[in-house]
Amino acid sequence: MRIGVLTGGGDCPGLNAVIRAVVRKGVKEYGHEFVGFRDGWKGPLENYTMELNLETTRGILPRGGTILGSSRTNPFKIENGVERIKQNLSDQGIDALIAIGGEDTLGVATKLDSLGVKVIGVPKTIDNDLNNTDYTFGFDTSVNIAVEAIDRLHTTAESHHRALVVEVMGRHAGWIALHSGMAGGAACILIPEVKFSVDKVCEWVESRFKSSYAPIIVIAEGAIPQDGDMITKDSELDAFGHVKLSGIGEWLAKQIEAKTGKEARTSVLGHIQRGGTPTAFDRVLATRFGLQAITAASEGDWGKMVALHGTDIVRVPLASATEKLKTVPIERYKESEIFFG
Ligand code: F6P
């Protein structure tokens, strides 16, 4: 078989581990050939390719990013996008595609599957918000990066008797904030799923200062105050209709200063959370996803996504990945509340 591989959407540590596993098992066990499509859906749309074989995938396991490149190209927003993809796949003699991506990339894969393109999906996102898989790779790495930052911010916040607001990624789902805040001993954790009260946050801040311990407030970029709206960086939309977020941390720090009289500063972790080498957990998860994806393709089990259920790697319908967003359940958030303040 001749199989195309692409990575789409925001990059994420572990993408290269998936590519390596797909190619290694595909070549050695099944004798497949591969074509690497560059920059997400732009690759099959514009016939933008690279060689993908045992040689080009050597040494990439610990490397962050993706050797294939990525983009947020949406073929359904481009004239004749689907027809062009189908034509290019046929010209290249491609039998099937393995699409590694999050909500947007797998949403496109699902639609293409229903239009007759043979696709297998692999779930990636640092946000961990894809449905029907317990975890996505990349999430563990980003949480560990955020926890290291929180640990470091604790000591400087204490020295200066400041409140420090740490803004982490998470547009509609607060998984990174919840896990890094819990692991980092945050004074409070604010997530998009639960609107927050600025007065309550200030109470928690004051209470932590009373114990001569500086408060760290972990906030997801998509968190929303009870009396306000989501804060966006600008109003421009990408091809999937998303605005750029960031700014809520800065806004909250100003509110804390105004209401408590204590100095408050903000650290926005931004793309640091997405860059660099994956943790061992993510390398193993990504590798196991890749192995299962190529086995599914070899068996012709199209329209499936590989997923983690417990400790097993299983196959689920591709459409189920984007049926709904996997947000933080309220009970999970409530577990963390006992540590606030
Ligand atoms: O989708 C993952 C994500 O990390 C979101 O949490 C964040 O809002 C977005 O990507 C940022 O994407 P970009 O780097 O394209 O601005």
Coordinates of C-alpha atoms and ligand atoms in Angstrom, one line a residue:
M1 CA 0.0 0.0 0.0
R2 CA 1.0 3.6 -0.5
I3 CA 0.0 5.7 2.4
G4 CA 0.0 9.5 3.0
V5 CA 0.7 10.9 6.4
L6 CA 0.0 14.5 7.6
T7 CA 0.0 16.5 10.8
G8 CA -2.4 19.4 11.1
G9 CA -3.4 22.2 13.5
G10 CA -1.2 23.5 16.4
D11 CA 1.9 21.4 16.8
C12 CA 2.4 19.2 19.8
P13 CA 5.2 17.2 21.4
G14 CA 5.0 13.5 20.2
L15 CA 4.0 14.1 16.6
N16 CA 7.3 12.8 15.3
A17 CA 7.0 9.7 17.6
V18 CA 3.7 8.9 15.8
I19 CA 5.3 9.4 12.3
R20 CA 8.3 7.2 13.2
A21 CA 6.1 4.4 14.6
V22 CA 3.8 4.5 11.5
V23 CA 6.7 4.3 9.1
R24 CA 8.8 1.8 11.0
K25 CA 6.0 -0.8 11.4
G26 CA 4.5 0.1 8.0
V27 CA 7.8 -0.6 6.2
K28 CA 9.2 -3.5 8.3
E29 CA 6.0 -5.5 8.9
Y30 CA 3.8 -4.7 6.0
G31 CA 6.1 -3.4 3.2
H32 CA 4.1 -0.2 2.7
E33 CA 5.4 2.9 1.0
F34 CA 4.8 6.4 2.5
V35 CA 4.4 9.9 1.3
G36 CA 4.7 12.7 3.8
F37 CA 2.3 15.5 3.1
R38 CA 3.6 18.9 4.3
D39 CA 1.9 21.5 6.4
G40 CA -1.4 19.8 7.3
W41 CA -4.2 19.7 4.7
K42 CA -2.1 22.2 2.6
G43 CA 0.0 19.1 1.6
P44 CA -2.6 17.0 -0.2
L45 CA -4.3 20.2 -1.5
E46 CA -1.2 21.5 -3.2
N47 CA 0.7 18.3 -3.7
Y48 CA 3.3 19.5 -1.3
T49 CA 5.2 16.4 -0.2
M50 CA 8.4 15.0 1.3
E51 CA 10.0 11.6 1.4
L52 CA 9.0 9.5 4.4
N53 CA 11.0 6.3 4.9
L54 CA 13.2 4.6 7.4
E55 CA 16.0 7.0 6.8
T56 CA 14.0 10.3 7.0
T57 CA 12.4 9.2 10.2
R58 CA 15.5 8.1 12.1
G59 CA 16.4 10.1 15.2
I60 CA 13.1 12.0 15.4
L61 CA 11.6 10.3 18.5
P62 CA 12.7 12.9 21.1
R63 CA 12.2 15.9 18.7
G64 CA 9.4 18.3 19.4
G65 CA 7.3 19.8 16.6
T66 CA 6.7 17.8 13.4
I67 CA 9.1 17.0 10.6
L68 CA 6.1 17.3 8.2
G69 CA 5.2 20.9 9.3
S70 CA 1.7 21.9 10.1
S71 CA -0.9 24.5 9.3
R72 CA -4.5 25.4 10.0
T73 CA -5.5 25.0 6.3
N74 CA -9.2 24.0 5.9
P75 CA -9.9 22.4 2.5
F76 CA -13.6 22.9 2.9
K77 CA -13.0 26.7 2.9
I78 CA -11.1 26.5 -0.4
E79 CA -12.7 26.4 -3.8
N80 CA -12.8 22.8 -5.1
G81 CA -10.6 21.8 -2.1
V82 CA -12.0 18.3 -1.8
E83 CA -11.8 17.6 -5.5
R84 CA -8.2 18.8 -5.6
I85 CA -7.3 16.6 -2.6
K86 CA -8.9 13.6 -4.3
Q87 CA -7.1 14.3 -7.6
N88 CA -3.7 14.8 -6.0
L89 CA -4.1 11.6 -3.9
S90 CA -5.0 9.7 -7.1
D91 CA -2.1 11.2 -9.1
Q92 CA 0.3 10.2 -6.3
G93 CA -1.1 6.7 -6.2
I94 CA -2.1 7.1 -2.6
D95 CA -4.4 4.4 -1.2
A96 CA -5.1 6.0 2.2
L97 CA -4.2 8.8 4.6
I98 CA -3.2 8.8 8.2
A99 CA -4.2 12.2 9.6
I100 CA -2.7 13.2 12.9
G101 CA -4.5 16.1 14.5
G102 CA -6.9 17.7 16.9
E103 CA -10.5 18.8 16.6
D104 CA -10.1 20.7 13.3
T105 CA -7.8 18.3 11.4
L106 CA -9.9 15.3 12.5
G107 CA -13.1 17.2 11.7
V108 CA -11.8 17.5 8.1
A109 CA -10.7 13.9 8.1
T110 CA -14.2 12.8 9.2
K111 CA -15.9 14.7 6.4
L112 CA -13.4 13.4 3.8
D113 CA -14.0 9.8 5.1
S114 CA -17.7 10.3 4.4
L115 CA -16.8 11.5 0.9
G116 CA -15.0 8.3 0.1
V117 CA -11.3 9.1 1.1
K118 CA -9.8 6.3 3.1
V119 CA -8.6 7.8 6.4
I120 CA -7.4 6.8 9.8
G121 CA -7.1 9.5 12.5
V122 CA -4.6 9.9 15.3
P123 CA -5.6 12.2 18.2
K124 CA -3.2 14.9 19.2
T125 CA -3.5 18.1 21.2
I126 CA -1.9 19.6 24.3
D127 CA -5.4 20.6 25.3
N128 CA -6.6 17.0 25.8
D129 CA -10.1 18.0 24.7
L130 CA -10.7 15.4 22.0
N131 CA -13.7 13.1 22.7
N132 CA -13.5 9.3 23.1
T133 CA -9.9 9.0 24.1
D134 CA -8.7 9.2 27.8
Y135 CA -5.7 11.2 26.8
T136 CA -4.1 12.8 23.8
F137 CA -0.3 12.9 23.5
G138 CA 1.2 16.3 24.1
F139 CA -0.9 17.0 27.1
D140 CA 1.4 15.3 29.6
T141 CA 4.4 17.3 28.2
S142 CA 2.5 20.6 28.4
V143 CA 1.4 19.9 32.0
N144 CA 4.9 19.1 33.0
I145 CA 6.2 22.4 31.5
A146 CA 3.5 24.4 33.2
V147 CA 4.2 22.7 36.6
E148 CA 7.9 23.5 36.3
A149 CA 7.0 27.1 35.6
I150 CA 4.6 27.2 38.6
D151 CA 7.3 25.7 40.9
R152 CA 9.7 28.4 39.8
L153 CA 7.2 31.2 40.1
H154 CA 6.4 30.1 43.7
T155 CA 9.8 31.0 45.0
T156 CA 10.0 34.4 43.2
A157 CA 6.4 35.3 44.2
E158 CA 7.3 34.6 47.9
S159 CA 10.5 36.6 47.8
H160 CA 8.5 39.7 46.5
H161 CA 5.2 39.1 48.4
R162 CA 3.4 39.2 45.0
A163 CA 0.5 37.3 43.6
L164 CA 1.5 35.6 40.3
V165 CA -1.1 34.8 37.7
V166 CA 0.0 32.0 35.3
E167 CA -2.0 31.9 32.0
V168 CA -1.9 28.5 30.3
M169 CA -3.4 27.3 27.1
G170 CA -7.0 25.9 26.9
R171 CA -9.5 27.6 24.8
H172 CA -12.7 25.8 25.8
A173 CA -11.3 23.0 28.1
G174 CA -9.3 23.6 31.2
W175 CA -7.4 20.4 31.4
I176 CA -3.9 21.9 31.4
A177 CA -4.9 24.5 34.0
L178 CA -6.6 21.8 36.2
H179 CA -3.7 19.3 36.1
S180 CA -0.8 21.9 36.4
G181 CA -2.7 23.8 39.0
M182 CA -3.3 20.7 41.1
A183 CA 0.3 19.5 40.7
G184 CA 1.7 22.9 41.3
G185 CA -0.3 23.7 44.5
A186 CA -2.1 26.7 43.0
A187 CA -4.1 29.1 45.2
C188 CA -6.9 28.8 42.7
I189 CA -7.5 27.3 39.3
L190 CA -9.7 29.0 36.8
I191 CA -11.0 27.1 33.8
P192 CA -13.3 27.9 30.8
E193 CA -16.0 25.5 32.0
V194 CA -16.7 27.4 35.2
K195 CA -17.1 31.2 35.2
F196 CA -15.1 32.8 38.0
S197 CA -15.9 35.5 40.5
V198 CA -13.1 38.1 40.8
D199 CA -14.1 38.8 44.5
K200 CA -13.7 35.1 45.3
V201 CA -10.3 35.0 43.6
C202 CA -9.3 38.0 45.7
E203 CA -10.5 36.2 48.9
W204 CA -8.3 33.2 48.0
V205 CA -5.4 35.6 47.3
E206 CA -5.7 37.3 50.6
S207 CA -6.0 34.1 52.5
R208 CA -2.8 32.7 51.0
F209 CA -1.0 35.9 51.9
K210 CA -2.1 35.5 55.5
S211 CA -0.1 32.3 55.7
S212 CA 2.9 34.2 54.4
Y213 CA 2.8 32.1 51.3
A214 CA 2.5 33.9 47.9
P215 CA -0.5 33.0 45.8
I216 CA -0.2 31.5 42.4
I217 CA -3.4 31.7 40.3
V218 CA -3.5 29.3 37.3
I219 CA -5.9 30.5 34.7
A220 CA -6.7 29.0 31.3
E221 CA -6.7 31.4 28.4
G222 CA -10.3 30.8 27.7
A223 CA -11.5 31.4 31.3
I224 CA -14.4 33.8 31.7
P225 CA -15.2 36.1 34.6
Q226 CA -18.8 36.0 35.9
D227 CA -19.4 39.6 34.8
G228 CA -17.5 39.7 31.6
D229 CA -16.6 38.0 28.3
M230 CA -13.8 35.9 27.0
I231 CA -10.7 38.1 26.3
T232 CA -9.2 37.8 22.9
K233 CA -5.9 39.0 21.4
D234 CA -7.5 40.4 18.2
S235 CA -10.7 39.8 16.3
E236 CA -9.1 37.9 13.3
L237 CA -10.5 34.4 12.7
D238 CA -8.5 31.5 11.4
A239 CA -9.8 29.1 8.7
F240 CA -11.7 27.1 11.4
G241 CA -13.3 30.2 12.9
H242 CA -11.1 30.5 16.0
V243 CA -9.9 33.8 17.4
K244 CA -6.5 34.2 19.1
L245 CA -6.8 34.1 22.8
S246 CA -4.6 35.5 25.6
G247 CA -5.0 38.5 27.9
I248 CA -7.2 37.2 30.6
G249 CA -4.2 36.7 33.0
E250 CA -3.2 40.3 32.6
W251 CA -6.7 41.5 33.1
L252 CA -7.1 39.4 36.3
A253 CA -3.8 40.6 37.7
K254 CA -5.0 44.2 37.4
Q255 CA -8.3 43.4 39.1
I256 CA -6.3 41.7 42.0
E257 CA -4.1 44.7 42.4
A258 CA -7.1 47.1 42.4
K259 CA -9.1 45.1 44.9
T260 CA -6.5 43.8 47.3
G261 CA -3.7 46.4 47.0
K262 CA -1.2 43.6 46.6
E263 CA 1.2 43.6 43.7
A264 CA 0.1 41.1 41.0
R265 CA 2.0 40.0 37.9
T266 CA 1.3 37.7 35.0
S267 CA 3.3 35.0 33.2
V268 CA 1.8 33.8 29.9
L269 CA 3.3 30.5 29.1
G270 CA 2.1 30.5 25.5
H271 CA 3.9 28.4 23.0
I272 CA 6.5 27.2 25.5
Q273 CA 3.9 24.7 26.5
R274 CA 3.9 23.2 22.9
G275 CA 7.5 23.3 22.1
G276 CA 10.4 20.9 22.8
T277 CA 10.9 17.3 23.6
P278 CA 8.0 15.1 24.6
T279 CA 7.9 13.4 28.1
A280 CA 8.4 9.7 28.2
F281 CA 4.7 9.2 28.8
D282 CA 3.9 11.1 25.5
R283 CA 6.6 9.3 23.6
V284 CA 5.1 6.0 24.6
L285 CA 1.5 7.0 24.0
A286 CA 2.3 8.6 20.6
T287 CA 4.3 5.5 19.6
R288 CA 1.5 3.1 20.5
F289 CA -1.0 5.3 18.6
G290 CA 1.2 5.1 15.6
L291 CA 1.6 1.4 15.8
Q292 CA -2.2 0.9 16.1
A293 CA -2.9 3.4 13.2
I294 CA -0.7 1.5 10.7
T295 CA -2.2 -1.8 11.8
A296 CA -5.7 -0.4 11.3
A297 CA -4.7 0.9 7.8
S298 CA -3.2 -2.4 6.9
E299 CA -6.4 -4.1 7.9
G300 CA -8.5 -1.6 5.9
D301 CA -10.4 -0.4 9.0
W302 CA -11.1 3.0 7.5
G303 CA -12.9 5.8 9.3
K304 CA -11.4 5.0 12.6
M305 CA -9.4 6.9 15.2
V306 CA -6.9 5.2 17.5
A307 CA -7.7 6.1 21.1
L308 CA -6.5 5.4 24.7
H309 CA -9.1 3.6 26.8
G310 CA -7.6 2.9 30.2
T311 CA -4.3 1.4 29.3
D312 CA -5.4 -0.1 26.0
I313 CA -5.0 1.4 22.6
V314 CA -8.3 0.8 20.8
R315 CA -10.1 2.0 17.6
V316 CA -13.2 4.2 17.7
P317 CA -15.3 5.8 15.0
L318 CA -13.4 8.8 13.7
A319 CA -16.6 10.9 13.9
S320 CA -16.9 10.3 17.6
A321 CA -13.6 12.3 18.2
T322 CA -15.3 15.6 17.3
E323 CA -18.9 14.8 18.2
K324 CA -18.4 17.0 21.3
L325 CA -15.6 18.6 23.1
K326 CA -14.1 16.7 26.1
T327 CA -14.3 19.4 28.7
V328 CA -13.4 19.1 32.4
P329 CA -16.4 17.5 34.3
I330 CA -17.6 19.7 37.2
E331 CA -16.8 16.9 39.7
R332 CA -13.2 16.9 38.6
Y333 CA -13.0 20.7 39.1
K334 CA -14.7 20.4 42.5
E335 CA -12.0 18.0 43.7
S336 CA -9.4 20.7 43.3
E337 CA -11.4 23.4 45.1
I338 CA -10.5 22.2 48.6
F339 CA -7.0 23.5 48.0
F340 CA -8.1 27.0 46.9
G341 CA -7.2 29.9 49.2
Ligands
F6P1 O1 -5.3 23.9 19.9 C1 -4.3 23.9 20.7 C2 -3.9 25.3 21.2 O2 -2.8 25.1 21.9 C3 -5.0 26.1 22.0 O3 -5.0 25.9 23.4 C4 -4.5 27.5 21.7 O4 -5.6 28.4 21.9 C5 -4.1 27.4 20.3 O5 -3.6 26.1 20.1 C6 -3.1 28.5 19.8 O6 -2.8 28.2 18.5 P1 -1.9 29.1 17.6 O7 -0.5 28.7 17.9 O8 -2.2 28.7 16.2 O9 -2.2 30.5 17.9

